[in-house]
């Protein structure tokens, strides 16, 4: 009798729970493969949305800003674009006006403001960032005590052999991503880990640790104190932007570097520290390096600059004695794309350095303010660090 009562109770519970379990399941429908890179370098994108009125493919690299998809009888929307030049590209879908990532794709673009998926178009010859049969380094997430009592996050790349050669110490490249990017972007989009794996294996780059901090500590503070994340700055060179950059500088110099040097086998002198960054990260790089000449010997600005007026106001330590500056910095590198919206400012910055007799290395490529260009900048700079 007790056994019968028990099974009745179990049956009653199942009647209650099964409908709720069904609610937790993903939508049923045909299996969707997306994106599908075809042999002719065209790409087919698909999205399951039987009740949607419109689905558009977002990503200007595919020929137009919003490419319409066509729905089949099963409710799967699809479009084929290209051929597309081999590289890694962000894309998204606009479903009835709402921008979403591709649910069939696990590769995504880490960013604060937008969520995009990633598609890689392979080249006939392996790309500089291709996954090759070479020894691979490791990626580690770290949490550290940051500014204003917050907890910061940083991603650390250690080269192959780091865990085995326990007596060896390494130089460090502090690498900062752009506005609204996260500490993951240089890894997941820039592929700096795979590039270094390949270069170190080929003997074209020195084994190094790469530290990728989150470039927006103000957002971490807000998040951990229950406040809204701060809005984007109104001006790249405005007072608000400079205050935020100073906060990042304080975090990097007073918190990130000490944490890394305590917990990793690093060579702790300026000749074995490099700093670089893209966009806002490039601005943070230049200001941090110019304010802390005693800490960095290699400086890489990817699509960024400091305006001459700010240089005259805040960085006379760099310009007043060019011979010392040229001796202090083993490398001052500036890269920009001709279609980048920061091209004009970057060229003016480089011309300013030239008039002040400050040595720098300039690299100009085609293309715009993109992570496709960032990989080109990495390809140029990683082999010359710590040489």
Coordinates of C-alpha atoms in Angstrom, one line a residue:
X1 CA 0.0 0.0 0.0
X2 CA 2.8 2.4 0.9
X3 CA 4.6 1.5 -2.4
X4 CA 1.4 2.3 -4.4
X5 CA 1.1 5.6 -2.6
X6 CA 4.7 6.4 -3.3
X7 CA 4.3 5.8 -7.0
X8 CA 1.1 7.9 -7.1
X9 CA 3.1 10.8 -5.6
X10 CA 5.9 10.4 -8.1
X11 CA 3.4 10.4 -10.9
X12 CA 1.8 13.5 -9.6
X13 CA 5.1 15.3 -9.4
X14 CA 6.0 14.3 -13.0
X15 CA 2.7 15.7 -14.2
X16 CA 3.6 19.0 -12.6
X17 CA 7.3 19.1 -13.6
X18 CA 7.2 17.8 -17.2
X19 CA 5.5 20.9 -18.6
X20 CA 8.1 23.1 -16.9
X21 CA 10.9 21.0 -18.2
X22 CA 9.6 21.4 -21.6
X23 CA 9.7 25.2 -21.2
X24 CA 13.4 25.0 -20.4
X25 CA 14.2 23.2 -23.7
X26 CA 15.4 25.0 -26.8
X27 CA 13.0 25.6 -29.7
X28 CA 12.4 22.4 -31.8
X29 CA 13.0 22.6 -35.5
X30 CA 15.4 21.5 -38.2
X31 CA 19.1 21.2 -37.4
X32 CA 20.8 24.4 -38.6
X33 CA 24.5 24.6 -39.7
X34 CA 25.7 28.2 -39.7
X35 CA 28.0 29.6 -40.9
X36 CA 29.0 27.2 -43.7
X37 CA 32.2 28.2 -45.5
X38 CA 32.1 26.8 -49.0
X39 CA 35.1 25.6 -51.1
X40 CA 34.8 28.7 -53.3
X41 CA 35.2 31.1 -50.3
X42 CA 31.5 31.9 -50.3
X43 CA 29.7 31.6 -47.0
X44 CA 26.2 30.4 -46.3
X45 CA 24.5 31.9 -43.2
X46 CA 21.3 30.3 -41.8
X47 CA 18.9 31.2 -39.0
X48 CA 15.9 29.3 -37.7
X49 CA 12.9 31.7 -37.2
X50 CA 9.7 30.3 -38.6
X51 CA 7.6 33.2 -37.2
X52 CA 9.9 36.1 -38.2
X53 CA 8.9 38.6 -40.8
X54 CA 12.4 39.7 -41.8
X55 CA 16.0 38.4 -41.1
X56 CA 19.0 40.4 -42.3
X57 CA 22.7 39.6 -42.2
X58 CA 24.7 42.4 -40.5
X59 CA 28.3 43.0 -41.4
X60 CA 29.5 45.5 -44.0
X61 CA 32.4 43.2 -45.0
X62 CA 29.9 41.1 -46.9
X63 CA 29.2 43.7 -49.6
X64 CA 26.3 45.7 -48.0
X65 CA 25.3 46.7 -44.5
X66 CA 22.1 44.5 -44.2
X67 CA 21.8 41.5 -46.5
X68 CA 18.3 40.0 -46.7
X69 CA 17.9 36.2 -46.0
X70 CA 15.2 34.0 -47.6
X71 CA 13.0 31.7 -45.6
X72 CA 12.3 28.1 -46.7
X73 CA 9.3 25.9 -46.0
X74 CA 10.8 24.7 -42.7
X75 CA 11.3 28.3 -41.4
X76 CA 15.0 28.4 -41.9
X77 CA 16.3 31.7 -43.3
X78 CA 19.5 31.6 -45.4
X79 CA 21.7 33.6 -47.7
X80 CA 25.0 32.9 -49.4
X81 CA 27.5 35.8 -49.8
X82 CA 31.0 36.2 -51.3
X83 CA 33.5 35.0 -52.2
X84 CA 35.0 36.6 -49.1
X85 CA 38.7 37.4 -48.6
X86 CA 40.3 35.0 -46.1
X87 CA 40.2 36.4 -42.6
X88 CA 38.1 36.4 -39.4
X89 CA 35.0 38.5 -39.6
X90 CA 32.3 39.5 -37.1
X91 CA 28.6 39.2 -38.1
X92 CA 25.1 39.2 -36.6
X93 CA 21.5 38.8 -37.6
X94 CA 18.7 41.4 -37.4
X95 CA 15.5 39.5 -36.7
X96 CA 12.5 41.8 -37.1
X97 CA 14.8 44.7 -36.2
X98 CA 16.5 43.0 -33.2
X99 CA 20.2 42.3 -33.5
X100 CA 21.2 38.8 -32.3
X101 CA 24.2 36.5 -32.5
X102 CA 24.1 33.3 -34.5
X103 CA 22.7 30.6 -32.1
X104 CA 24.3 27.9 -34.3
X105 CA 27.8 29.3 -33.8
X106 CA 29.9 29.0 -30.6
X107 CA 32.5 31.6 -31.8
X108 CA 31.6 35.1 -30.6
X109 CA 33.1 38.6 -30.4
X110 CA 33.6 39.6 -26.8
X111 CA 32.4 43.2 -26.4
X112 CA 30.5 45.4 -23.9
X113 CA 28.1 47.1 -26.3
X114 CA 27.4 44.6 -29.1
X115 CA 27.2 40.9 -29.5
X116 CA 28.5 39.4 -32.7
X117 CA 29.4 36.0 -34.0
X118 CA 32.7 35.2 -35.8
X119 CA 33.3 33.4 -39.1
X120 CA 36.8 32.4 -40.3
X121 CA 37.4 32.2 -44.0
X122 CA 40.5 30.0 -44.3
X123 CA 43.3 30.9 -46.8
X124 CA 44.8 28.4 -49.2
X125 CA 48.1 28.8 -47.3
X126 CA 47.8 28.7 -43.5
X127 CA 47.3 32.2 -42.1
X128 CA 49.6 33.7 -39.5
X129 CA 47.0 33.0 -36.9
X130 CA 46.1 29.5 -38.1
X131 CA 46.0 26.6 -35.6
X132 CA 49.1 24.6 -36.6
X133 CA 50.8 21.4 -35.3
X134 CA 53.3 23.3 -33.1
X135 CA 53.7 23.4 -29.3
X136 CA 50.9 25.6 -27.8
X137 CA 50.9 27.9 -24.9
X138 CA 48.2 28.3 -22.3
X139 CA 45.5 30.8 -21.6
X140 CA 44.6 31.5 -18.0
X141 CA 41.9 33.8 -16.4
X142 CA 43.1 35.6 -13.4
X143 CA 41.3 37.7 -10.7
X144 CA 43.3 40.4 -8.9
X145 CA 42.7 43.2 -6.4
X146 CA 42.0 46.3 -8.5
X147 CA 41.3 50.0 -8.0
X148 CA 38.8 51.3 -5.4
X149 CA 38.4 47.9 -3.8
X150 CA 37.1 46.2 -6.9
X151 CA 38.2 42.8 -8.3
X152 CA 39.7 43.0 -11.8
X153 CA 40.0 40.3 -14.5
X154 CA 42.9 39.7 -16.8
X155 CA 43.7 37.0 -19.4
X156 CA 47.3 35.7 -19.4
X157 CA 49.1 33.8 -22.2
X158 CA 52.1 31.7 -21.2
X159 CA 54.2 30.2 -24.0
X160 CA 54.7 26.5 -24.6
X161 CA 57.2 25.1 -22.1
X162 CA 56.3 27.5 -19.3
X163 CA 55.0 24.8 -16.9
X164 CA 58.0 22.5 -17.6
X165 CA 61.0 24.9 -17.6
X166 CA 60.3 26.0 -14.0
X167 CA 63.5 28.0 -13.6
X168 CA 63.1 30.1 -16.8
X169 CA 61.8 33.7 -16.6
X170 CA 60.1 35.6 -19.4
X171 CA 59.5 39.1 -20.7
X172 CA 56.0 40.4 -20.6
X173 CA 53.8 42.2 -23.2
X174 CA 50.9 44.1 -21.6
X175 CA 48.3 44.2 -24.4
X176 CA 45.2 46.3 -24.1
X177 CA 42.1 46.0 -26.4
X178 CA 39.9 48.8 -27.7
X179 CA 36.8 50.7 -26.6
X180 CA 34.0 48.4 -25.4
X181 CA 36.2 45.3 -26.0
X182 CA 37.0 43.0 -23.1
X183 CA 40.1 41.2 -21.8
X184 CA 39.2 38.3 -24.1
X185 CA 39.2 40.1 -27.4
X186 CA 42.9 39.9 -28.2
X187 CA 42.7 36.2 -27.6
X188 CA 39.4 35.3 -29.3
X189 CA 39.4 37.8 -32.1
X190 CA 43.1 38.9 -32.4
X191 CA 44.3 35.3 -32.0
X192 CA 47.5 36.6 -30.4
X193 CA 48.1 33.2 -28.7
X194 CA 48.1 31.2 -31.9
X195 CA 50.2 33.8 -33.7
X196 CA 52.8 33.6 -30.9
X197 CA 52.7 29.8 -30.9
X198 CA 53.5 29.8 -34.6
X199 CA 56.2 32.5 -34.3
X200 CA 57.9 31.0 -31.3
X201 CA 58.0 27.6 -33.0
X202 CA 59.5 29.2 -36.1
X203 CA 62.0 31.1 -34.1
X204 CA 60.8 34.5 -35.4
X205 CA 59.5 35.8 -32.0
X206 CA 60.9 35.4 -28.5
X207 CA 59.0 33.4 -25.9
X208 CA 57.0 35.9 -23.9
X209 CA 54.1 36.2 -21.5
X210 CA 51.2 38.3 -22.8
X211 CA 48.9 40.0 -20.2
X212 CA 45.5 41.1 -21.5
X213 CA 43.8 43.4 -19.0
X214 CA 40.2 44.7 -19.1
X215 CA 40.5 48.3 -20.3
X216 CA 37.5 49.7 -18.5
X217 CA 38.0 49.4 -14.7
X218 CA 35.3 52.0 -14.1
X219 CA 32.8 49.6 -15.5
X220 CA 34.0 46.8 -13.1
X221 CA 33.6 49.2 -10.2
X222 CA 30.1 50.0 -11.2
X223 CA 29.2 46.4 -11.8
X224 CA 30.5 45.3 -8.4
X225 CA 28.8 48.2 -6.5
X226 CA 25.3 47.7 -8.1
X227 CA 25.5 50.8 -10.4
X228 CA 25.0 51.2 -14.1
X229 CA 28.0 50.9 -16.4
X230 CA 29.2 54.3 -17.4
X231 CA 28.2 55.6 -20.8
X232 CA 30.8 55.9 -23.6
X233 CA 32.9 59.0 -23.5
X234 CA 31.7 62.0 -25.7
X235 CA 35.3 62.9 -26.8
X236 CA 38.3 60.7 -27.2
X237 CA 40.5 63.5 -25.9
X238 CA 38.0 65.1 -23.5
X239 CA 38.5 65.4 -19.7
X240 CA 36.2 62.4 -19.0
X241 CA 38.2 60.2 -21.3
X242 CA 41.5 61.3 -19.8
X243 CA 40.3 60.7 -16.3
X244 CA 39.3 57.1 -17.3
X245 CA 42.6 56.6 -18.9
X246 CA 44.4 57.7 -15.8
X247 CA 42.3 55.3 -13.7
X248 CA 43.4 52.5 -16.1
X249 CA 47.0 53.6 -15.8
X250 CA 46.8 53.4 -12.0
X251 CA 45.2 50.0 -12.2
X252 CA 47.9 48.7 -14.6
X253 CA 50.9 50.1 -12.9
X254 CA 49.8 49.7 -9.2
X255 CA 47.8 46.5 -9.4
X256 CA 48.1 44.4 -12.6
X257 CA 51.9 44.5 -12.9
X258 CA 52.6 43.8 -9.3
X259 CA 50.1 40.9 -9.4
X260 CA 51.6 39.4 -12.5
X261 CA 55.2 39.8 -11.2
X262 CA 54.2 38.1 -8.0
X263 CA 52.4 35.2 -9.6
X264 CA 54.4 34.5 -12.8
X265 CA 58.0 34.0 -13.6
X266 CA 58.7 37.4 -15.2
X267 CA 61.9 39.4 -15.8
X268 CA 61.1 42.5 -13.8
X269 CA 62.8 45.4 -15.5
X270 CA 61.8 47.9 -18.2
X271 CA 63.9 46.2 -20.9
X272 CA 61.7 43.2 -20.5
X273 CA 58.3 45.0 -20.4
X274 CA 56.3 46.0 -23.5
X275 CA 53.0 47.7 -23.7
X276 CA 50.6 47.9 -26.6
X277 CA 47.0 48.4 -27.5
X278 CA 44.3 49.0 -30.1
X279 CA 42.1 52.1 -30.4
X280 CA 41.3 53.3 -26.8
X281 CA 43.9 50.7 -25.7
X282 CA 46.4 52.4 -27.9
X283 CA 45.6 55.8 -26.2
X284 CA 46.0 54.1 -22.8
X285 CA 49.3 52.6 -24.0
X286 CA 50.8 55.9 -25.1
X287 CA 49.8 57.8 -22.0
X288 CA 50.8 55.0 -19.6
X289 CA 54.2 54.5 -21.3
X290 CA 54.9 58.3 -21.5
X291 CA 54.0 58.7 -17.8
X292 CA 56.1 55.6 -16.8
X293 CA 59.2 55.7 -18.9
X294 CA 61.0 53.8 -16.2
X295 CA 58.7 50.8 -16.6
X296 CA 58.4 50.1 -20.4
X297 CA 61.0 50.0 -23.2
X298 CA 58.7 48.8 -26.0
X299 CA 55.6 50.8 -26.9
X300 CA 53.1 49.8 -29.7
X301 CA 50.2 52.0 -30.7
X302 CA 47.6 50.2 -32.9
X303 CA 45.4 52.8 -34.6
X304 CA 45.7 55.5 -32.0
X305 CA 47.5 58.8 -31.1
X306 CA 47.9 61.7 -28.7
X307 CA 47.0 65.1 -30.1
X308 CA 50.0 67.6 -30.4
X309 CA 48.2 70.0 -28.0
X310 CA 48.1 67.3 -25.3
X311 CA 51.7 66.3 -26.0
X312 CA 52.8 69.9 -25.4
X313 CA 50.7 70.2 -22.3
X314 CA 51.3 66.8 -20.6
X315 CA 54.4 65.1 -22.1
X316 CA 57.2 67.5 -22.3
X317 CA 59.2 64.8 -20.5
X318 CA 59.1 63.0 -23.8
X319 CA 59.8 65.9 -26.2
X320 CA 62.2 68.1 -24.2
X321 CA 65.1 65.7 -24.4
X322 CA 64.7 63.6 -27.6
X323 CA 68.1 62.0 -27.2
X324 CA 67.0 60.5 -23.9
X325 CA 63.6 59.5 -25.2
X326 CA 65.2 57.7 -28.2
X327 CA 67.5 55.9 -25.8
X328 CA 64.8 55.0 -23.3
X329 CA 62.4 53.5 -25.9
X330 CA 63.9 50.6 -27.8
X331 CA 60.7 50.7 -29.9
X332 CA 58.0 53.3 -30.4
X333 CA 55.7 51.8 -33.0
X334 CA 52.6 53.3 -34.7
X335 CA 50.3 51.5 -37.1
X336 CA 47.2 52.7 -38.9
X337 CA 44.9 51.8 -41.8
X338 CA 44.3 54.3 -44.6
X339 CA 40.5 54.0 -44.2
X340 CA 40.6 54.2 -40.4
X341 CA 38.6 57.1 -38.9
X342 CA 41.7 57.8 -36.7
X343 CA 44.0 58.0 -39.7
X344 CA 44.3 61.8 -39.8
X345 CA 45.0 62.1 -36.1
X346 CA 47.6 59.3 -36.2
X347 CA 49.4 60.9 -39.1
X348 CA 49.4 64.3 -37.2
X349 CA 50.8 62.5 -34.2
X350 CA 53.6 60.9 -36.2
X351 CA 54.5 64.2 -37.9
X352 CA 54.6 65.8 -34.5
X353 CA 57.1 63.2 -33.2
X354 CA 59.2 63.7 -36.4
X355 CA 59.4 67.5 -35.8
X356 CA 60.4 66.8 -32.2
X357 CA 63.1 64.4 -33.4
X358 CA 61.5 61.4 -31.6
X359 CA 62.3 58.1 -33.3
X360 CA 59.3 55.9 -34.2
X361 CA 58.4 53.1 -36.5
X362 CA 55.4 53.8 -38.8
X363 CA 53.3 51.1 -40.4
X364 CA 50.5 52.0 -42.8
X365 CA 48.1 49.4 -44.3
X366 CA 44.9 49.5 -46.2
X367 CA 41.5 49.0 -44.4
X368 CA 39.8 50.6 -41.5
X369 CA 39.4 50.4 -37.7
X370 CA 39.1 46.7 -37.6
X371 CA 40.4 43.6 -35.9
X372 CA 41.4 42.3 -39.3
X373 CA 44.0 45.1 -39.3
X374 CA 44.9 44.4 -35.6
X375 CA 46.2 41.0 -36.7
X376 CA 48.4 42.8 -39.2
X377 CA 49.8 45.1 -36.5
X378 CA 50.5 42.1 -34.3
X379 CA 52.3 40.3 -37.1
X380 CA 54.6 43.3 -37.5
X381 CA 55.3 43.9 -33.8
X382 CA 55.5 40.6 -32.1
X383 CA 58.7 39.5 -33.9
X384 CA 60.6 42.7 -32.9
X385 CA 59.7 42.8 -29.2
X386 CA 62.5 42.1 -26.7
X387 CA 65.1 41.8 -29.5

